[in-house]
CSV table of C-alpha atoms and ligand atoms in Angstrom, one decimal:
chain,number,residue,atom,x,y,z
A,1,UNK,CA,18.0,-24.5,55.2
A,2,UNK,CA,20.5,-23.0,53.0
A,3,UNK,CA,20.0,-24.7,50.1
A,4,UNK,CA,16.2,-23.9,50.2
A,5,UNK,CA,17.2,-20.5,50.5
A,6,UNK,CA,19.5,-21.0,47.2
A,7,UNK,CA,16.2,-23.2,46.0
A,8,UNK,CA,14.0,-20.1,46.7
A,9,UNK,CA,16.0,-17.6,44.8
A,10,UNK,CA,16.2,-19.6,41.8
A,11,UNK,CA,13.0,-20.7,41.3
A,12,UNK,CA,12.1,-16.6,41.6
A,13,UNK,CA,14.3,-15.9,39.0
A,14,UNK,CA,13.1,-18.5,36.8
A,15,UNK,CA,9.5,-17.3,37.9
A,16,UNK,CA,10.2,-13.7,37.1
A,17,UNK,CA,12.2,-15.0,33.5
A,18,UNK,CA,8.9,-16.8,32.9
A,19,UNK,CA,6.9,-13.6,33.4
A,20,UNK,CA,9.3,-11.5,30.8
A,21,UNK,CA,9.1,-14.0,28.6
A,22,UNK,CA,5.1,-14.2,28.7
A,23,UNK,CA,4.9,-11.0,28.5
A,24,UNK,CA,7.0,-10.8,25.5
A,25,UNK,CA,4.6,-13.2,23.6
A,26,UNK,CA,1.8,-10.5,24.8
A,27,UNK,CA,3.3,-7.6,23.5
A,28,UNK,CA,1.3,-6.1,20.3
A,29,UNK,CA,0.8,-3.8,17.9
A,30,UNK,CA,-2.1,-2.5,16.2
A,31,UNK,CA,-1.6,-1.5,12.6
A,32,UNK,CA,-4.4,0.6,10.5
A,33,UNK,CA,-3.7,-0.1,7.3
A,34,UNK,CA,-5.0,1.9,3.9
A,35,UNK,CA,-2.3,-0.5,1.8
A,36,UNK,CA,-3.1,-3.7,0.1
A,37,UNK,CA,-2.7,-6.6,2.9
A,38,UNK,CA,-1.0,-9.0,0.7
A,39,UNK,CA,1.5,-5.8,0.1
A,40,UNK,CA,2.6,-5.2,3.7
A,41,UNK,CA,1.4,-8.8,5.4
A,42,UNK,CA,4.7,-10.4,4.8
A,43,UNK,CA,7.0,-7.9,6.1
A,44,UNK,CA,4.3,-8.0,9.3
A,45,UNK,CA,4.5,-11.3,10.1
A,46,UNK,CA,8.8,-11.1,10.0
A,47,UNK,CA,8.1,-8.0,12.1
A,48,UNK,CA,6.8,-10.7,14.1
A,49,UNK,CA,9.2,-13.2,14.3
A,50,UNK,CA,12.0,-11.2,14.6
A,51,UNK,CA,10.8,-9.3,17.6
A,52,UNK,CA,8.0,-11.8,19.6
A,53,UNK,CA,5.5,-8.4,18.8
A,54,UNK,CA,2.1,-9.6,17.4
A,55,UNK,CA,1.0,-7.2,14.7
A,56,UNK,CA,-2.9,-7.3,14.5
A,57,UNK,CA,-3.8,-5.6,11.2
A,58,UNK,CA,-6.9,-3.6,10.2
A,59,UNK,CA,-6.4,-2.4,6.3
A,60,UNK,CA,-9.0,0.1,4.7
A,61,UNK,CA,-9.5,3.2,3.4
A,62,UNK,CA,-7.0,5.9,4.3
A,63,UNK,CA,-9.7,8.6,5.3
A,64,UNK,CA,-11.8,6.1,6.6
A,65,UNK,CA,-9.0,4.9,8.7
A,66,UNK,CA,-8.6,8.9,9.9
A,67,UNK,CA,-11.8,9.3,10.8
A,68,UNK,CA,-11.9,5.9,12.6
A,69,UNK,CA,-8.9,7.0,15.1
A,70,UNK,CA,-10.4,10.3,15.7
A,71,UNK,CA,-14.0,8.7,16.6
A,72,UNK,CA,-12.3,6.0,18.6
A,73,UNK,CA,-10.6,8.8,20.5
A,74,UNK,CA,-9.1,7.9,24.0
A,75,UNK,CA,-10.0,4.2,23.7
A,76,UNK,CA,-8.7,4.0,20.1
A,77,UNK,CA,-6.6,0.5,19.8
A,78,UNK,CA,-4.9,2.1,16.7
A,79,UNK,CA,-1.3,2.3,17.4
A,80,UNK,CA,0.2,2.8,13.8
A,81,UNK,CA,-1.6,4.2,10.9
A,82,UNK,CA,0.1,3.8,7.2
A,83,UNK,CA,-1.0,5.0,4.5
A,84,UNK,CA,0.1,6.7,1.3
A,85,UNK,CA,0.2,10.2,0.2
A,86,UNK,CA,2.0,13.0,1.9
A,87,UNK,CA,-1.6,14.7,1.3
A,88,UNK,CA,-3.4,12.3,3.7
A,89,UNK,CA,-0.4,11.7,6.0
A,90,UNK,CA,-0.5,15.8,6.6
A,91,UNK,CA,-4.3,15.3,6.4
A,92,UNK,CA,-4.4,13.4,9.6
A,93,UNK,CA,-1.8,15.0,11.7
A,94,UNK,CA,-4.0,18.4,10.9
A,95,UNK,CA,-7.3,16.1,12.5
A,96,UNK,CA,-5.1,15.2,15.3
A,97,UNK,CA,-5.0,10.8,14.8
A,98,UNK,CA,-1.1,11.1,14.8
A,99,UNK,CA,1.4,12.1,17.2
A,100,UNK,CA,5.2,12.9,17.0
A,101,UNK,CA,8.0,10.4,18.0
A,102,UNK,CA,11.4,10.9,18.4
A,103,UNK,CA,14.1,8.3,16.6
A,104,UNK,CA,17.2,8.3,16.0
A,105,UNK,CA,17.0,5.9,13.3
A,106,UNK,CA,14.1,7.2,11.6
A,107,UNK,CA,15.8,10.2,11.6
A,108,UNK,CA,19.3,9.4,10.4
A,109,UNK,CA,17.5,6.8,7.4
A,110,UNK,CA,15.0,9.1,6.1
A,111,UNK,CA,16.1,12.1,4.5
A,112,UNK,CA,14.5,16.0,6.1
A,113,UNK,CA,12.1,16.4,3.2
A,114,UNK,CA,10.7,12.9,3.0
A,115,UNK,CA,9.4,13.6,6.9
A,116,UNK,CA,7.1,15.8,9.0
A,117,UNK,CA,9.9,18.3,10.3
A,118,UNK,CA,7.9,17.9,13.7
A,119,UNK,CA,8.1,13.6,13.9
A,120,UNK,CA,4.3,13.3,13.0
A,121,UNK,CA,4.7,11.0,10.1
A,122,UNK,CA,7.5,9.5,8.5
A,123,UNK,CA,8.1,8.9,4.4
A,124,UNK,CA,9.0,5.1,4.1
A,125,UNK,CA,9.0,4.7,0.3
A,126,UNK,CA,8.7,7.1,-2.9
A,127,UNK,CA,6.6,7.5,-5.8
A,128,UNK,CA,7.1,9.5,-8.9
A,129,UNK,CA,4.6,11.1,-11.0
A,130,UNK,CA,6.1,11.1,-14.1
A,131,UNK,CA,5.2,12.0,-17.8
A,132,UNK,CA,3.8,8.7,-19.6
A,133,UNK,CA,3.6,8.6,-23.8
A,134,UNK,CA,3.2,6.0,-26.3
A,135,UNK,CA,6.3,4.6,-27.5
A,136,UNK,CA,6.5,5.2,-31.6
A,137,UNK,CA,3.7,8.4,-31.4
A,138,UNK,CA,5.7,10.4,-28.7
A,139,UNK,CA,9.1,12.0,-29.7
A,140,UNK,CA,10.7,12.2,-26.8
A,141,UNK,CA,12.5,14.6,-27.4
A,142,UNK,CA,9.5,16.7,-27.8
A,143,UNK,CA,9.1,16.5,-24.0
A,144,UNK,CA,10.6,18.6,-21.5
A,145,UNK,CA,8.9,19.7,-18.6
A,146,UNK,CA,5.4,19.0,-16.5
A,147,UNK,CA,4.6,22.9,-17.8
A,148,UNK,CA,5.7,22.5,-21.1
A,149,UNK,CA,2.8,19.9,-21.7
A,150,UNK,CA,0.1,23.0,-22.3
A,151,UNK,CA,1.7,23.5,-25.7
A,152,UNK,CA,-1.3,22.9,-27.8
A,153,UNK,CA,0.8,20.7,-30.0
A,154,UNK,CA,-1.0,17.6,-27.1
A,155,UNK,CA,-4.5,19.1,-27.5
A,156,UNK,CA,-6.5,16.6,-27.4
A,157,UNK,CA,-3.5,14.1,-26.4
A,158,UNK,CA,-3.3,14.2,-22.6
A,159,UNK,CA,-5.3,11.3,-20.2
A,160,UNK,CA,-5.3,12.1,-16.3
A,161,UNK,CA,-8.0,11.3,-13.6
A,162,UNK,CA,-10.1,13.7,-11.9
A,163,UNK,CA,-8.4,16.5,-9.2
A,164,UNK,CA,-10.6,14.6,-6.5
A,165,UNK,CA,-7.7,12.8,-6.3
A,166,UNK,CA,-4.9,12.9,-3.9
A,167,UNK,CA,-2.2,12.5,-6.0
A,168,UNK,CA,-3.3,15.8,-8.6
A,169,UNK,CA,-3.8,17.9,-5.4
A,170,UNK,CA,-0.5,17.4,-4.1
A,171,UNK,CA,1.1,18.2,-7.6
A,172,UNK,CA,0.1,20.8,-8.0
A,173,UNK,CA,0.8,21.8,-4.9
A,174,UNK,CA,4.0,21.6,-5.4
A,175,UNK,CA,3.4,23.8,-8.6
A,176,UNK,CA,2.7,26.2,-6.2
A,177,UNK,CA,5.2,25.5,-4.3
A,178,UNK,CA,7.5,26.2,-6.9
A,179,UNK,CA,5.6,28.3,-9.6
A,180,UNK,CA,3.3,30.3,-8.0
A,181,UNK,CA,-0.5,30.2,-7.7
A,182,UNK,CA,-1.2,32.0,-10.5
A,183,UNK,CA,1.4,29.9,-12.8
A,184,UNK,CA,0.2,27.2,-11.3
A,185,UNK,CA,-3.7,27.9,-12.1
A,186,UNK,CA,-2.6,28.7,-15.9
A,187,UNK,CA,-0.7,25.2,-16.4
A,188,UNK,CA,-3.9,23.3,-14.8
A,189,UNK,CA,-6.3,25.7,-18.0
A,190,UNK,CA,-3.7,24.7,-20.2
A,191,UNK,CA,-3.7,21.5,-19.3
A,192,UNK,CA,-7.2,20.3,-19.1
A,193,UNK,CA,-7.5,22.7,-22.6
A,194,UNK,CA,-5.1,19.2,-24.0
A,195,UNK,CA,-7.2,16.6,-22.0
A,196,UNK,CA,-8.4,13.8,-24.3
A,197,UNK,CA,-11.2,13.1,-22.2
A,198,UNK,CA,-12.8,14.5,-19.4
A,199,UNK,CA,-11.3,12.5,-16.4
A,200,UNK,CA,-12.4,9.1,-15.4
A,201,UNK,CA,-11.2,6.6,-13.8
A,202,UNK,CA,-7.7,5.9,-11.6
A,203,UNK,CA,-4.0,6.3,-12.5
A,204,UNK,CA,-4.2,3.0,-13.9
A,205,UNK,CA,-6.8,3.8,-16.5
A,206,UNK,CA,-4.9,6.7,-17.4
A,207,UNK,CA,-2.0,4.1,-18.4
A,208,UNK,CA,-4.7,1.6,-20.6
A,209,UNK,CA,-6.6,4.4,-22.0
A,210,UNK,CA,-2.6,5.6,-23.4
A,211,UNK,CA,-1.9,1.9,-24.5
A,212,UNK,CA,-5.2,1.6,-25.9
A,213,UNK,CA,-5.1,4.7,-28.5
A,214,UNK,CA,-7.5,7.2,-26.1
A,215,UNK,CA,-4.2,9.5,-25.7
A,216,UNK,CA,-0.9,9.9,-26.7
A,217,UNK,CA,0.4,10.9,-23.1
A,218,UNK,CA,-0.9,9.7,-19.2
A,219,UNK,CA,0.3,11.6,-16.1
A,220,UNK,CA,0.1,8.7,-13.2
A,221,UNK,CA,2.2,7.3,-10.4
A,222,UNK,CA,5.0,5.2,-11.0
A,223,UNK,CA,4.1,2.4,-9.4
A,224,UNK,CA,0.8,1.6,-11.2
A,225,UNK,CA,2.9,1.2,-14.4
A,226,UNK,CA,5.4,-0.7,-13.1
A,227,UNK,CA,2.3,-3.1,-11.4
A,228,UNK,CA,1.3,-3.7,-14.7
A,229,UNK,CA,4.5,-4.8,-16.1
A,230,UNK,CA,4.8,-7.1,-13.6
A,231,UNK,CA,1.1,-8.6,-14.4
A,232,UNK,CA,1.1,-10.9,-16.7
A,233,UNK,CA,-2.2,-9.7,-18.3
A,234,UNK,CA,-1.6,-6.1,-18.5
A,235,UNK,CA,2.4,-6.6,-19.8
A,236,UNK,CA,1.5,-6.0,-23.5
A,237,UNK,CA,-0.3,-2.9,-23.2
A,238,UNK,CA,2.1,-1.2,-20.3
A,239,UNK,CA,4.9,-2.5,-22.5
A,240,UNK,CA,3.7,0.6,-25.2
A,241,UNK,CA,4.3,3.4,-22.5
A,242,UNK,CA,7.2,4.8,-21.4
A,243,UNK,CA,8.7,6.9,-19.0
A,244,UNK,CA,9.9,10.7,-19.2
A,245,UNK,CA,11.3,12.0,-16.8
A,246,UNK,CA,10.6,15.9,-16.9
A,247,UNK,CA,12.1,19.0,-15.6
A,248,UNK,CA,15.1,18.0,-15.3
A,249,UNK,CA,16.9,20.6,-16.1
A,250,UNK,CA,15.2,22.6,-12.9
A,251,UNK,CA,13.4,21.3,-10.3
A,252,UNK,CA,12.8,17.6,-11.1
A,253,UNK,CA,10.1,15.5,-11.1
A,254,UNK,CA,7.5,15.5,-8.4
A,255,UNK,CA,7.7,13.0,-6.2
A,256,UNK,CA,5.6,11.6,-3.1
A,257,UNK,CA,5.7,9.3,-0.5
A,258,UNK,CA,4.1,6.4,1.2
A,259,UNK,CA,4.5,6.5,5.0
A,260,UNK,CA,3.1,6.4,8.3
A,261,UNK,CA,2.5,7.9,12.0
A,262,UNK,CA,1.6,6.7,15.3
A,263,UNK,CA,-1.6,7.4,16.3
A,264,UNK,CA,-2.5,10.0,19.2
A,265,UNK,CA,-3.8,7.6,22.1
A,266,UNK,CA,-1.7,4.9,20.8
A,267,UNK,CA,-1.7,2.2,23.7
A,268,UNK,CA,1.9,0.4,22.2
A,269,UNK,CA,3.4,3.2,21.0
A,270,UNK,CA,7.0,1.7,21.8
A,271,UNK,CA,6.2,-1.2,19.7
A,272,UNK,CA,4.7,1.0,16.6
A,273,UNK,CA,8.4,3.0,16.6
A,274,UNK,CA,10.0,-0.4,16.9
A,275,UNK,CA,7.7,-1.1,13.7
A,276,UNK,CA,8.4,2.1,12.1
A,277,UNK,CA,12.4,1.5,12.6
A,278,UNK,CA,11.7,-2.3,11.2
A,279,UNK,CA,10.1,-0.4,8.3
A,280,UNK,CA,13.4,1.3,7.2
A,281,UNK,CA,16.2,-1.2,8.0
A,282,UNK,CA,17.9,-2.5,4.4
A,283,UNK,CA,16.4,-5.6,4.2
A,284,UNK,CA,12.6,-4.7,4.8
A,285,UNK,CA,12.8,-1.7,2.6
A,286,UNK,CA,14.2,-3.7,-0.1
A,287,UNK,CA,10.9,-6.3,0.4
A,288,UNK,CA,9.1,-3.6,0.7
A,289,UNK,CA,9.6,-1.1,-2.2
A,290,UNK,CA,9.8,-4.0,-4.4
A,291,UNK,CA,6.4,-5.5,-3.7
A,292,UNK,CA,4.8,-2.1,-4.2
A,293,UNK,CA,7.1,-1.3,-7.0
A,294,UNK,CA,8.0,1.7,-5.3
A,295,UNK,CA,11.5,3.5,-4.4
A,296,UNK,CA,13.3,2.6,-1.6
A,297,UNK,CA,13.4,5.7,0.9
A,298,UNK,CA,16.9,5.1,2.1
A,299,UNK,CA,19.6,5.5,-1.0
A,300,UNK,CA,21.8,2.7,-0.3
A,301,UNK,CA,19.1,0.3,-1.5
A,302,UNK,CA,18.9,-1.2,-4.8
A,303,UNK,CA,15.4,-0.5,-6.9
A,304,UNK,CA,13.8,-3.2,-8.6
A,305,UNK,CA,14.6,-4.5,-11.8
A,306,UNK,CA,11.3,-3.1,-13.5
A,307,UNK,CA,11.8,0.4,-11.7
A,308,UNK,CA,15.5,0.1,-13.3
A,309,UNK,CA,14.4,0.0,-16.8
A,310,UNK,CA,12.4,3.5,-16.6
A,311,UNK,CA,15.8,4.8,-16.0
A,312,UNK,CA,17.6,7.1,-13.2
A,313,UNK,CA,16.3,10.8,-12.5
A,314,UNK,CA,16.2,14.1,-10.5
A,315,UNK,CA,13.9,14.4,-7.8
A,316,UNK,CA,12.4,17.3,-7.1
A,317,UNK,CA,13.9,17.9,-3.3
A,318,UNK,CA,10.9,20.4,-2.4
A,319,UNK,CA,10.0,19.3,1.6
A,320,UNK,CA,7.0,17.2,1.3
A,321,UNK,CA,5.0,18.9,4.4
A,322,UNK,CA,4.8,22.1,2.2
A,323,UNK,CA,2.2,19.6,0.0
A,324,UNK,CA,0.0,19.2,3.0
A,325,UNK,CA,0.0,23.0,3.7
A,326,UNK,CA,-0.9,23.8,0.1
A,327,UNK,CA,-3.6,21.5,-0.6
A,328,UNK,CA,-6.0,23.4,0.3
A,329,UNK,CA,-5.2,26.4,-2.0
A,330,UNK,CA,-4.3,23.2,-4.7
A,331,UNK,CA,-8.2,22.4,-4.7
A,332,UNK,CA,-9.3,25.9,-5.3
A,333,UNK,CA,-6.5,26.5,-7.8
A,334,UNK,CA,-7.8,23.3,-9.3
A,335,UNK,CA,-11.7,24.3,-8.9
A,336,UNK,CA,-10.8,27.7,-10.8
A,337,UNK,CA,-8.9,25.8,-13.5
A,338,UNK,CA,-12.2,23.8,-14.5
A,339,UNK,CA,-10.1,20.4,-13.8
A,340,UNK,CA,-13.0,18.2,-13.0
B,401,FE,FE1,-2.1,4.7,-5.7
């Protein structure tokens, strides 16, 4: 009788350590994804088999991905949405697909300005947006700042895409930030005054039309040159541009992030801040600022070899969800400026 009892009890607890263990294998996470899958799938899939939590990606456009969560509503599946861009990140906390979370660790590894003061979203790497010339017809010691660059000496000398974009919106919202509105609007005249073209294209083309003789100077994203450098068939012609690294002296260069939030109805939304902490732990942030050539968010990680060679700088330390707030008043400043 006894020992059945004995019997009993142990074969609940192995019952019960079955259950916890099945359930472990069940546990998920739902990603929405507006990066590259081959840039973020890896880092997933150790996610993974680190923790027993299946990721199940989705990877599209970022404002697509917004107005996905939002339609989905209640019975939205989304439980993490990444994407990059402070301007989209504050973009879809303002339409309500993102929620605040509290952690420690994200706190303590990211620094104040490279997150949403509130928890909404969360910086995991950095992006500069540098000044790009061609080596040989660029002095560079011709260039000084981002404002400096509507001295009509580079009439006719400047390639950058269209202010549709993101990434022009939120620079010059932090112009504004740190300028003014009305300095701000005169440097954007100035500026397209010096265009070589009218805009076209992405970063990227900004970089090719440099290399290939279009312009002597292409304002673009770090990482887009530093993609090409690491492509064998674009190496000759990003091999021609360098980096400047401009107002140094004051504010420092603009700088951006790539991040992420957890979504509003998120159904696993302890396993998308376990993701989220995964993110920014040494090892994955080295993986992943490398892949995506970007900057690591946390300090005490080493940048890759190819982000080394454009050289150390000042960051301009302006907090990030100011961009989001001003990018509404950047598109009209923009609009005014005739910056197509
Ligand atoms: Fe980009």
């Amino acid at each position: 009788m006894k020992l059945n009892k004995v019997m009993l009890l142990v074969a609940g607890s192995l019952a019960s350590c079955f259950i916890q263990t099945s359930s472990l294998f069940a546990a998920e996470v739902n990603v929405y994804s507006a990066r590259q899958e081959e840039l973020i799938k890896p880092l997933l899939d150790k996610f993974t088999a680190e923790t027993g939590i299946k990721v199940n990606l989705i990877t599209g456009n970022a404002d697509e991905l917004i107005t996905r969560i939002n339609s989905e509503g209640r019975n939205s599946p989304a439980d993490l949405l990444i994407t990059t861009d402070v301007g989209r990140l504050a973009r879809a906390k303002q339409q309500g697909a993102i929620q605040a979370v509290e952690s420690e660790t994200l706190t303590s590894v990211i620094p104040a300005h490279l997150r949403d003061p509130a928890g909404v979203w969360y910086g995991l790497t950095v992006r500069a947006r540098p000044i790009m010339y061609v080596e040989g017809k660029v002095d560079p010691a011709e260039l000084s700042t981002m404002e400096a660059l509507t001295d009509p000496k580079w009439k006719g000398k400047i390639c950058v895409r269209s202010s549709s974009n993101i990434y022009n919106q939120s620079h010059v919202a932090a112009m504004i930030a740190n300028d003014g509105a009305e300095a701000a609007e005169s440097w954007a005249k100035g500026l397209v005054a010096n265009f070589a073209r009218p805009p076209q294209g992405g970063d990227r083309d900004q970089i090719r039309a440099a290399a290939a003789g279009v312009c002597d100077i292409a304002l673009a994203n770090t990482y887009y040159l530093g993609a090409m450098l690491a492509d064998p068939k674009e190496q000759a012609q990003a091999a021609k541009i360098k980096v400047f690294w401009p107002n140094q002296d004051g504010h420092g260069v603009h700088i951006n992030v790539a991040g992420a939030g957890v979504a509003t109805f998120a159904p696993n939304k302890t396993n998308a801040v376990k993701l989220l902490e995964y993110m920014v732990q040494p090892e994955a942030q080295r993986w992943y600022a490398e892949v995506n050539h970007e900057y690591p968010i946390r300090t005490d990680v080493a940048i890759s070899s190819i982000l080394e060679g454009f050289g150390t700088f000042k960051a301009d330390d302006l907090a990030l969800e100011q961009l989001g707030e001003l990018n509404a008043e950047a598109i009209r400043v923009l609009d005014r400026s005739g910056w197509r």
